[in-house]
């Protein structure tokens, strides 16, 4: 079965299970699973029951699609995402984004846990992604292009929607939440970076680094969705004396920042109905 048919089949299955028509899609990053609580009137579908969906394995991810409302906005939320380092290919990693699009999602909000490569950042900071650098070795659009899904050569000049960024900055200011903006570098992981690599990423213009988001953003833009993405800075990888990085520390830092993240994501979703 080709990709387009798989997407149609999966969307058909999901539409039979839930009657809502989500306009906003949300992807939760590592340690941010608690944000599922911002959705009201939840109806969930486990990934394991969805045809053509890969199954999530990473600690801190539960693996379900959550449908419901944020304010008056119908949303679908991915609790748990698929990472390239888990062994999935790029088509699998980005498949749920295609399905969201097929369900009618026009605005995609992504969150992630990231390492800071900007020495001015601190653990717990939120960083709105204004642009990215793609250093993931496999491209999600490699192979024959299906024009029904998007153009062969999608434009990436405004991958991160300026209007959504402005709204998020306003919500942050109104709620006394300090947000940074910066460039996210996507790498494959799963090892964290060496001090020399963090330094390199800083020098090429990166403010944060992580193992997700970039492929999903590319596919969302291919499909014409508007994208907003935000990182929690969970560790700082650019210091005179390098500190070690652990997955636990990343999850802890993300959990601490989760309430601020919830305020921003809720505010953004509410304005998009
Ligand atoms: N590097 C890559 N991915 C990450 C990091 C990091 O330092 N922290 C959280 N996710």
PDB file of C-alpha atoms and ligand atoms in Angstrom:
ATOM      1  CA  UNK A   1       0.000   0.000   0.000  1.00  0.00           C
ATOM      2  CA  UNK A   2       1.381   3.453  -0.817  1.00  0.00           C
ATOM      3  CA  UNK A   3       1.747   6.160   1.810  1.00  0.00           C
ATOM      4  CA  UNK A   4      -1.335   8.066   0.670  1.00  0.00           C
ATOM      5  CA  UNK A   5      -3.565   4.988   0.962  1.00  0.00           C
ATOM      6  CA  UNK A   6      -2.131   4.161   4.388  1.00  0.00           C
ATOM      7  CA  UNK A   7      -2.882   7.682   5.621  1.00  0.00           C
ATOM      8  CA  UNK A   8      -6.451   7.439   4.277  1.00  0.00           C
ATOM      9  CA  UNK A   9      -6.973   4.068   5.910  1.00  0.00           C
ATOM     10  CA  UNK A  10      -5.694   5.286   9.269  1.00  0.00           C
ATOM     11  CA  UNK A  11      -7.696   8.523   9.144  1.00  0.00           C
ATOM     12  CA  UNK A  12     -10.816   6.524   8.248  1.00  0.00           C
ATOM     13  CA  UNK A  13     -10.304   4.281  11.279  1.00  0.00           C
ATOM     14  CA  UNK A  14      -9.775   7.236  13.611  1.00  0.00           C
ATOM     15  CA  UNK A  15     -12.819   9.105  12.275  1.00  0.00           C
ATOM     16  CA  UNK A  16     -14.991   6.106  13.056  1.00  0.00           C
ATOM     17  CA  UNK A  17     -13.737   6.059  16.649  1.00  0.00           C
ATOM     18  CA  UNK A  18     -14.066   9.758  17.414  1.00  0.00           C
ATOM     19  CA  UNK A  19     -16.554  12.201  16.011  1.00  0.00           C
ATOM     20  CA  UNK A  20     -14.638  15.451  16.615  1.00  0.00           C
ATOM     21  CA  UNK A  21     -12.904  17.284  13.798  1.00  0.00           C
ATOM     22  CA  UNK A  22      -9.687  18.666  15.319  1.00  0.00           C
ATOM     23  CA  UNK A  23      -8.282  21.877  13.913  1.00  0.00           C
ATOM     24  CA  UNK A  24      -5.238  21.956  16.146  1.00  0.00           C
ATOM     25  CA  UNK A  25      -2.745  19.122  16.604  1.00  0.00           C
ATOM     26  CA  UNK A  26      -0.372  18.977  19.571  1.00  0.00           C
ATOM     27  CA  UNK A  27       2.714  16.794  20.031  1.00  0.00           C
ATOM     28  CA  UNK A  28       4.062  16.317  23.551  1.00  0.00           C
ATOM     29  CA  UNK A  29       7.784  15.964  24.087  1.00  0.00           C
ATOM     30  CA  UNK A  30       9.797  13.959  26.621  1.00  0.00           C
ATOM     31  CA  UNK A  31       8.790  14.723  30.200  1.00  0.00           C
ATOM     32  CA  UNK A  32       5.778  16.754  29.054  1.00  0.00           C
ATOM     33  CA  UNK A  33       3.222  13.934  29.103  1.00  0.00           C
ATOM     34  CA  UNK A  34       1.399  15.698  31.960  1.00  0.00           C
ATOM     35  CA  UNK A  35       0.189  18.303  29.471  1.00  0.00           C
ATOM     36  CA  UNK A  36      -2.445  15.831  28.368  1.00  0.00           C
ATOM     37  CA  UNK A  37      -4.457  17.267  31.296  1.00  0.00           C
ATOM     38  CA  UNK A  38      -5.067  20.505  29.379  1.00  0.00           C
ATOM     39  CA  UNK A  39      -7.478  18.586  27.116  1.00  0.00           C
ATOM     40  CA  UNK A  40     -11.109  18.447  28.299  1.00  0.00           C
ATOM     41  CA  UNK A  41     -13.610  15.713  27.479  1.00  0.00           C
ATOM     42  CA  UNK A  42     -10.915  13.298  26.484  1.00  0.00           C
ATOM     43  CA  UNK A  43     -11.392  10.379  24.121  1.00  0.00           C
ATOM     44  CA  UNK A  44      -8.224   8.357  23.679  1.00  0.00           C
ATOM     45  CA  UNK A  45      -7.045   5.799  21.152  1.00  0.00           C
ATOM     46  CA  UNK A  46      -3.949   3.733  21.968  1.00  0.00           C
ATOM     47  CA  UNK A  47      -1.340   3.792  19.209  1.00  0.00           C
ATOM     48  CA  UNK A  48      -1.204   0.005  19.397  1.00  0.00           C
ATOM     49  CA  UNK A  49      -4.805  -0.219  18.137  1.00  0.00           C
ATOM     50  CA  UNK A  50      -4.403   2.216  15.218  1.00  0.00           C
ATOM     51  CA  UNK A  51      -3.741   0.625  11.816  1.00  0.00           C
ATOM     52  CA  UNK A  52      -0.369   1.577  10.287  1.00  0.00           C
ATOM     53  CA  UNK A  53       0.798   3.356  13.472  1.00  0.00           C
ATOM     54  CA  UNK A  54       4.217   2.471  14.891  1.00  0.00           C
ATOM     55  CA  UNK A  55       4.347   1.699  18.632  1.00  0.00           C
ATOM     56  CA  UNK A  56       6.232   3.978  21.047  1.00  0.00           C
ATOM     57  CA  UNK A  57       8.874   2.425  23.281  1.00  0.00           C
ATOM     58  CA  UNK A  58      10.629   5.283  25.061  1.00  0.00           C
ATOM     59  CA  UNK A  59      10.370   5.777  28.822  1.00  0.00           C
ATOM     60  CA  UNK A  60       8.186   8.798  29.608  1.00  0.00           C
ATOM     61  CA  UNK A  61       5.887   8.268  26.602  1.00  0.00           C
ATOM     62  CA  UNK A  62       2.532   6.579  26.952  1.00  0.00           C
ATOM     63  CA  UNK A  63       1.572   6.272  23.307  1.00  0.00           C
ATOM     64  CA  UNK A  64      -1.955   7.411  22.582  1.00  0.00           C
ATOM     65  CA  UNK A  65      -3.910   9.892  20.532  1.00  0.00           C
ATOM     66  CA  UNK A  66      -6.043  12.101  22.741  1.00  0.00           C
ATOM     67  CA  UNK A  67      -9.049  13.922  21.308  1.00  0.00           C
ATOM     68  CA  UNK A  68     -10.992  16.639  23.095  1.00  0.00           C
ATOM     69  CA  UNK A  69     -11.263  20.360  23.603  1.00  0.00           C
ATOM     70  CA  UNK A  70      -9.072  23.172  24.828  1.00  0.00           C
ATOM     71  CA  UNK A  71     -11.549  25.974  25.460  1.00  0.00           C
ATOM     72  CA  UNK A  72     -13.799  25.829  22.396  1.00  0.00           C
ATOM     73  CA  UNK A  73     -11.094  24.447  20.108  1.00  0.00           C
ATOM     74  CA  UNK A  74     -11.214  20.822  18.983  1.00  0.00           C
ATOM     75  CA  UNK A  75      -7.749  19.308  19.313  1.00  0.00           C
ATOM     76  CA  UNK A  76      -5.913  16.058  18.819  1.00  0.00           C
ATOM     77  CA  UNK A  77      -2.884  15.477  20.983  1.00  0.00           C
ATOM     78  CA  UNK A  78      -0.113  12.936  20.538  1.00  0.00           C
ATOM     79  CA  UNK A  79       0.962  11.682  23.944  1.00  0.00           C
ATOM     80  CA  UNK A  80       4.267  10.125  22.913  1.00  0.00           C
ATOM     81  CA  UNK A  81       6.051  10.569  19.622  1.00  0.00           C
ATOM     82  CA  UNK A  82       8.237   8.400  17.436  1.00  0.00           C
ATOM     83  CA  UNK A  83      11.958   9.049  17.304  1.00  0.00           C
ATOM     84  CA  UNK A  84      14.367   8.109  14.564  1.00  0.00           C
ATOM     85  CA  UNK A  85      16.826   6.736  17.167  1.00  0.00           C
ATOM     86  CA  UNK A  86      14.269   4.133  18.197  1.00  0.00           C
ATOM     87  CA  UNK A  87      14.770   2.533  14.806  1.00  0.00           C
ATOM     88  CA  UNK A  88      11.744   3.853  12.926  1.00  0.00           C
ATOM     89  CA  UNK A  89      12.345   5.191   9.467  1.00  0.00           C
ATOM     90  CA  UNK A  90      11.423   8.780   8.674  1.00  0.00           C
ATOM     91  CA  UNK A  91       8.136   7.826   7.052  1.00  0.00           C
ATOM     92  CA  UNK A  92       7.141   6.122  10.320  1.00  0.00           C
ATOM     93  CA  UNK A  93       8.402   8.983  12.495  1.00  0.00           C
ATOM     94  CA  UNK A  94       6.254  11.488  10.599  1.00  0.00           C
ATOM     95  CA  UNK A  95       3.249   9.286   9.809  1.00  0.00           C
ATOM     96  CA  UNK A  96       1.075  10.643  12.664  1.00  0.00           C
ATOM     97  CA  UNK A  97       1.582  14.185  11.340  1.00  0.00           C
ATOM     98  CA  UNK A  98       0.231  13.057   7.960  1.00  0.00           C
ATOM     99  CA  UNK A  99      -2.749  11.502   9.713  1.00  0.00           C
ATOM    100  CA  UNK A 100      -3.423  14.698  11.680  1.00  0.00           C
ATOM    101  CA  UNK A 101      -3.461  16.590   8.402  1.00  0.00           C
ATOM    102  CA  UNK A 102      -5.893  14.070   6.922  1.00  0.00           C
ATOM    103  CA  UNK A 103      -8.132  14.552   9.978  1.00  0.00           C
ATOM    104  CA  UNK A 104      -8.340  18.273   9.217  1.00  0.00           C
ATOM    105  CA  UNK A 105      -5.600  19.674  11.461  1.00  0.00           C
ATOM    106  CA  UNK A 106      -4.388  23.040  10.152  1.00  0.00           C
ATOM    107  CA  UNK A 107      -2.208  24.168  13.032  1.00  0.00           C
ATOM    108  CA  UNK A 108       0.457  21.956  14.581  1.00  0.00           C
ATOM    109  CA  UNK A 109       1.946  22.740  17.996  1.00  0.00           C
ATOM    110  CA  UNK A 110       5.054  20.733  18.876  1.00  0.00           C
ATOM    111  CA  UNK A 111       6.951  20.588  22.139  1.00  0.00           C
ATOM    112  CA  UNK A 112      10.226  18.944  23.011  1.00  0.00           C
ATOM    113  CA  UNK A 113      12.975  18.626  25.571  1.00  0.00           C
ATOM    114  CA  UNK A 114      16.243  20.057  24.295  1.00  0.00           C
ATOM    115  CA  UNK A 115      19.792  20.806  25.311  1.00  0.00           C
ATOM    116  CA  UNK A 116      20.890  24.436  25.372  1.00  0.00           C
ATOM    117  CA  UNK A 117      23.767  25.391  23.088  1.00  0.00           C
ATOM    118  CA  UNK A 118      23.354  29.081  23.835  1.00  0.00           C
ATOM    119  CA  UNK A 119      25.491  29.881  26.921  1.00  0.00           C
ATOM    120  CA  UNK A 120      22.977  32.503  28.051  1.00  0.00           C
ATOM    121  CA  UNK A 121      20.264  29.893  28.491  1.00  0.00           C
ATOM    122  CA  UNK A 122      19.460  28.220  31.826  1.00  0.00           C
ATOM    123  CA  UNK A 123      17.884  24.881  32.671  1.00  0.00           C
ATOM    124  CA  UNK A 124      14.107  25.277  32.740  1.00  0.00           C
ATOM    125  CA  UNK A 125      13.991  28.053  30.131  1.00  0.00           C
ATOM    126  CA  UNK A 126      11.370  27.859  27.418  1.00  0.00           C
ATOM    127  CA  UNK A 127      12.563  28.559  23.886  1.00  0.00           C
ATOM    128  CA  UNK A 128      10.150  29.302  21.060  1.00  0.00           C
ATOM    129  CA  UNK A 129      11.681  27.826  17.923  1.00  0.00           C
ATOM    130  CA  UNK A 130      11.968  30.498  15.256  1.00  0.00           C
ATOM    131  CA  UNK A 131      13.984  28.386  12.814  1.00  0.00           C
ATOM    132  CA  UNK A 132      15.848  25.096  12.619  1.00  0.00           C
ATOM    133  CA  UNK A 133      18.957  23.460  11.222  1.00  0.00           C
ATOM    134  CA  UNK A 134      18.348  19.941   9.974  1.00  0.00           C
ATOM    135  CA  UNK A 135      21.272  17.615  10.734  1.00  0.00           C
ATOM    136  CA  UNK A 136      19.205  14.428  10.807  1.00  0.00           C
ATOM    137  CA  UNK A 137      20.802  12.036   8.293  1.00  0.00           C
ATOM    138  CA  UNK A 138      17.569  10.811   6.656  1.00  0.00           C
ATOM    139  CA  UNK A 139      15.035  13.159   5.074  1.00  0.00           C
ATOM    140  CA  UNK A 140      11.319  12.468   5.551  1.00  0.00           C
ATOM    141  CA  UNK A 141      10.504  13.553   1.979  1.00  0.00           C
ATOM    142  CA  UNK A 142      13.148  11.406   0.296  1.00  0.00           C
ATOM    143  CA  UNK A 143      11.708   9.234  -2.464  1.00  0.00           C
ATOM    144  CA  UNK A 144       8.999   9.743  -5.071  1.00  0.00           C
ATOM    145  CA  UNK A 145       6.789  12.719  -4.220  1.00  0.00           C
ATOM    146  CA  UNK A 146       3.026  12.298  -4.026  1.00  0.00           C
ATOM    147  CA  UNK A 147       1.550  15.634  -5.131  1.00  0.00           C
ATOM    148  CA  UNK A 148      -1.622  14.832  -3.165  1.00  0.00           C
ATOM    149  CA  UNK A 149       0.457  15.228   0.008  1.00  0.00           C
ATOM    150  CA  UNK A 150       2.458  18.301  -0.991  1.00  0.00           C
ATOM    151  CA  UNK A 151       4.955  19.760  -3.466  1.00  0.00           C
ATOM    152  CA  UNK A 152       8.247  18.127  -4.460  1.00  0.00           C
ATOM    153  CA  UNK A 153      10.300  21.074  -3.195  1.00  0.00           C
ATOM    154  CA  UNK A 154       8.495  22.653  -0.268  1.00  0.00           C
ATOM    155  CA  UNK A 155       9.470  26.170   0.758  1.00  0.00           C
ATOM    156  CA  UNK A 156      10.957  26.430   4.261  1.00  0.00           C
ATOM    157  CA  UNK A 157      11.449  30.204   4.487  1.00  0.00           C
ATOM    158  CA  UNK A 158       8.859  30.494   7.261  1.00  0.00           C
ATOM    159  CA  UNK A 159       8.723  26.999   8.689  1.00  0.00           C
ATOM    160  CA  UNK A 160       7.702  28.424  12.078  1.00  0.00           C
ATOM    161  CA  UNK A 161       4.661  30.643  11.659  1.00  0.00           C
ATOM    162  CA  UNK A 162       5.437  34.248  12.581  1.00  0.00           C
ATOM    163  CA  UNK A 163       1.846  35.043  13.566  1.00  0.00           C
ATOM    164  CA  UNK A 164       1.704  32.075  15.972  1.00  0.00           C
ATOM    165  CA  UNK A 165       5.026  33.109  17.506  1.00  0.00           C
ATOM    166  CA  UNK A 166       3.669  36.633  18.077  1.00  0.00           C
ATOM    167  CA  UNK A 167       0.546  35.260  19.783  1.00  0.00           C
ATOM    168  CA  UNK A 168       2.648  32.993  22.017  1.00  0.00           C
ATOM    169  CA  UNK A 169       4.927  35.874  22.989  1.00  0.00           C
ATOM    170  CA  UNK A 170       1.883  37.942  23.934  1.00  0.00           C
ATOM    171  CA  UNK A 171       0.440  35.114  26.042  1.00  0.00           C
ATOM    172  CA  UNK A 172       3.829  34.679  27.733  1.00  0.00           C
ATOM    173  CA  UNK A 173       4.048  38.394  28.563  1.00  0.00           C
ATOM    174  CA  UNK A 174       0.496  38.454  29.944  1.00  0.00           C
ATOM    175  CA  UNK A 175       1.302  35.522  32.218  1.00  0.00           C
ATOM    176  CA  UNK A 176       4.761  36.696  33.329  1.00  0.00           C
ATOM    177  CA  UNK A 177       6.425  33.765  31.605  1.00  0.00           C
ATOM    178  CA  UNK A 178       9.913  34.426  30.306  1.00  0.00           C
ATOM    179  CA  UNK A 179      10.449  32.917  26.875  1.00  0.00           C
ATOM    180  CA  UNK A 180      13.503  32.846  24.681  1.00  0.00           C
ATOM    181  CA  UNK A 181      13.416  32.471  20.935  1.00  0.00           C
ATOM    182  CA  UNK A 182      16.059  30.599  19.035  1.00  0.00           C
ATOM    183  CA  UNK A 183      17.240  28.112  16.457  1.00  0.00           C
ATOM    184  CA  UNK A 184      16.754  24.393  17.124  1.00  0.00           C
ATOM    185  CA  UNK A 185      19.230  21.918  15.689  1.00  0.00           C
ATOM    186  CA  UNK A 186      17.820  18.467  14.970  1.00  0.00           C
ATOM    187  CA  UNK A 187      20.200  15.513  15.353  1.00  0.00           C
ATOM    188  CA  UNK A 188      19.521  11.787  15.310  1.00  0.00           C
ATOM    189  CA  UNK A 189      20.799  10.916  18.821  1.00  0.00           C
ATOM    190  CA  UNK A 190      20.539   8.835  20.904  1.00  0.00           C
ATOM    191  CA  UNK A 191      23.874   9.753  22.497  1.00  0.00           C
ATOM    192  CA  UNK A 192      24.014  13.257  23.884  1.00  0.00           C
ATOM    193  CA  UNK A 193      26.594  15.524  22.319  1.00  0.00           C
ATOM    194  CA  UNK A 194      30.270  15.779  23.174  1.00  0.00           C
ATOM    195  CA  UNK A 195      31.543  19.163  24.406  1.00  0.00           C
ATOM    196  CA  UNK A 196      33.082  19.742  20.968  1.00  0.00           C
ATOM    197  CA  UNK A 197      29.742  18.983  19.300  1.00  0.00           C
ATOM    198  CA  UNK A 198      27.805  21.366  21.575  1.00  0.00           C
ATOM    199  CA  UNK A 199      30.398  24.033  20.765  1.00  0.00           C
ATOM    200  CA  UNK A 200      30.081  23.303  17.042  1.00  0.00           C
ATOM    201  CA  UNK A 201      26.284  23.544  17.192  1.00  0.00           C
ATOM    202  CA  UNK A 202      26.570  26.903  18.933  1.00  0.00           C
ATOM    203  CA  UNK A 203      28.969  28.170  16.294  1.00  0.00           C
ATOM    204  CA  UNK A 204      26.764  27.216  13.371  1.00  0.00           C
ATOM    205  CA  UNK A 205      23.896  29.206  14.888  1.00  0.00           C
ATOM    206  CA  UNK A 206      22.100  26.720  17.108  1.00  0.00           C
ATOM    207  CA  UNK A 207      20.571  27.779  20.428  1.00  0.00           C
ATOM    208  CA  UNK A 208      19.200  24.360  21.322  1.00  0.00           C
ATOM    209  CA  UNK A 209      19.655  20.770  20.184  1.00  0.00           C
ATOM    210  CA  UNK A 210      17.353  17.785  20.250  1.00  0.00           C
ATOM    211  CA  UNK A 211      16.394  14.478  18.653  1.00  0.00           C
ATOM    212  CA  UNK A 212      12.903  15.214  17.355  1.00  0.00           C
ATOM    213  CA  UNK A 213      10.651  17.924  15.869  1.00  0.00           C
ATOM    214  CA  UNK A 214      12.565  18.762  12.679  1.00  0.00           C
ATOM    215  CA  UNK A 215      11.239  15.827  10.576  1.00  0.00           C
ATOM    216  CA  UNK A 216       7.698  16.476  11.854  1.00  0.00           C
ATOM    217  CA  UNK A 217       7.952  20.161  10.974  1.00  0.00           C
ATOM    218  CA  UNK A 218       9.188  19.373   7.467  1.00  0.00           C
ATOM    219  CA  UNK A 219       6.270  17.024   6.863  1.00  0.00           C
ATOM    220  CA  UNK A 220       3.774  19.478   8.344  1.00  0.00           C
ATOM    221  CA  UNK A 221       5.047  22.212   6.034  1.00  0.00           C
ATOM    222  CA  UNK A 222       4.974  19.804   3.097  1.00  0.00           C
ATOM    223  CA  UNK A 223       1.279  19.329   3.859  1.00  0.00           C
ATOM    224  CA  UNK A 224       0.681  23.070   4.254  1.00  0.00           C
ATOM    225  CA  UNK A 225       0.073  23.125   8.020  1.00  0.00           C
ATOM    226  CA  UNK A 226       1.031  26.152  10.106  1.00  0.00           C
ATOM    227  CA  UNK A 227       3.597  25.216  12.739  1.00  0.00           C
ATOM    228  CA  UNK A 228       4.457  26.418  16.230  1.00  0.00           C
ATOM    229  CA  UNK A 229       7.191  24.654  18.206  1.00  0.00           C
ATOM    230  CA  UNK A 230       8.713  25.178  21.622  1.00  0.00           C
ATOM    231  CA  UNK A 231      11.574  23.589  23.574  1.00  0.00           C
ATOM    232  CA  UNK A 232      12.187  23.196  27.276  1.00  0.00           C
ATOM    233  CA  UNK A 233      15.888  23.644  27.895  1.00  0.00           C
ATOM    234  CA  UNK A 234      16.731  20.642  30.062  1.00  0.00           C
ATOM    235  CA  UNK A 235      20.514  20.797  30.212  1.00  0.00           C
ATOM    236  CA  UNK A 236      23.183  23.192  29.090  1.00  0.00           C
ATOM    237  CA  UNK A 237      25.733  21.743  26.729  1.00  0.00           C
ATOM    238  CA  UNK A 238      27.812  24.826  26.167  1.00  0.00           C
ATOM    239  CA  UNK A 239      29.941  25.692  29.154  1.00  0.00           C
ATOM    240  CA  UNK A 240      33.640  26.155  29.862  1.00  0.00           C
ATOM    241  CA  UNK A 241      33.499  22.979  31.923  1.00  0.00           C
ATOM    242  CA  UNK A 242      31.192  20.432  30.341  1.00  0.00           C
ATOM    243  CA  UNK A 243      28.509  18.927  32.558  1.00  0.00           C
ATOM    244  CA  UNK A 244      27.214  15.403  32.068  1.00  0.00           C
ATOM    245  CA  UNK A 245      23.723  14.871  30.650  1.00  0.00           C
ATOM    246  CA  UNK A 246      21.287  12.132  31.657  1.00  0.00           C
ATOM    247  CA  UNK A 247      17.809  11.228  30.450  1.00  0.00           C
ATOM    248  CA  UNK A 248      16.468  11.507  34.021  1.00  0.00           C
ATOM    249  CA  UNK A 249      17.725  15.070  34.346  1.00  0.00           C
ATOM    250  CA  UNK A 250      16.072  15.905  31.024  1.00  0.00           C
ATOM    251  CA  UNK A 251      12.740  14.456  32.177  1.00  0.00           C
ATOM    252  CA  UNK A 252      12.937  16.279  35.537  1.00  0.00           C
ATOM    253  CA  UNK A 253      13.653  19.649  33.962  1.00  0.00           C
ATOM    254  CA  UNK A 254      10.829  19.185  31.471  1.00  0.00           C
ATOM    255  CA  UNK A 255       8.376  18.330  34.247  1.00  0.00           C
ATOM    256  CA  UNK A 256       9.290  21.493  36.162  1.00  0.00           C
ATOM    257  CA  UNK A 257       8.670  23.638  33.086  1.00  0.00           C
ATOM    258  CA  UNK A 258       5.453  21.811  32.163  1.00  0.00           C
ATOM    259  CA  UNK A 259       2.994  24.276  33.838  1.00  0.00           C
ATOM    260  CA  UNK A 260       4.451  27.221  31.900  1.00  0.00           C
ATOM    261  CA  UNK A 261       4.310  25.159  28.737  1.00  0.00           C
ATOM    262  CA  UNK A 262       0.677  24.296  29.504  1.00  0.00           C
ATOM    263  CA  UNK A 263      -0.242  27.986  29.818  1.00  0.00           C
ATOM    264  CA  UNK A 264       1.280  28.794  26.433  1.00  0.00           C
ATOM    265  CA  UNK A 265      -0.123  25.807  24.569  1.00  0.00           C
ATOM    266  CA  UNK A 266      -3.586  26.278  26.085  1.00  0.00           C
ATOM    267  CA  UNK A 267      -3.588  29.980  25.207  1.00  0.00           C
ATOM    268  CA  UNK A 268      -2.472  29.322  21.653  1.00  0.00           C
ATOM    269  CA  UNK A 269      -4.977  26.535  21.040  1.00  0.00           C
ATOM    270  CA  UNK A 270      -7.879  28.592  22.427  1.00  0.00           C
ATOM    271  CA  UNK A 271      -7.238  31.333  19.886  1.00  0.00           C
ATOM    272  CA  UNK A 272      -7.374  28.977  16.907  1.00  0.00           C
ATOM    273  CA  UNK A 273     -10.942  27.753  16.820  1.00  0.00           C
TER     274      UNK A 273
HETATM  275  N1  LIG B   1      21.068  16.877  23.193  1.00  0.00           N
HETATM  276  C1  LIG B   1      20.173  16.281  22.390  1.00  0.00           C
HETATM  277  N2  LIG B   1      18.911  16.069  22.754  1.00  0.00           N
HETATM  278  C2  LIG B   1      18.526  16.488  23.969  1.00  0.00           C
HETATM  279  C3  LIG B   1      19.428  17.110  24.852  1.00  0.00           C
HETATM  280  C4  LIG B   1      20.763  17.313  24.439  1.00  0.00           C
HETATM  281  O1  LIG B   1      21.617  17.855  25.161  1.00  0.00           O
HETATM  282  N3  LIG B   1      18.733  17.390  25.986  1.00  0.00           N
HETATM  283  C5  LIG B   1      17.473  16.966  25.775  1.00  0.00           C
HETATM  284  N4  LIG B   1      17.335  16.409  24.559  1.00  0.00           N
END
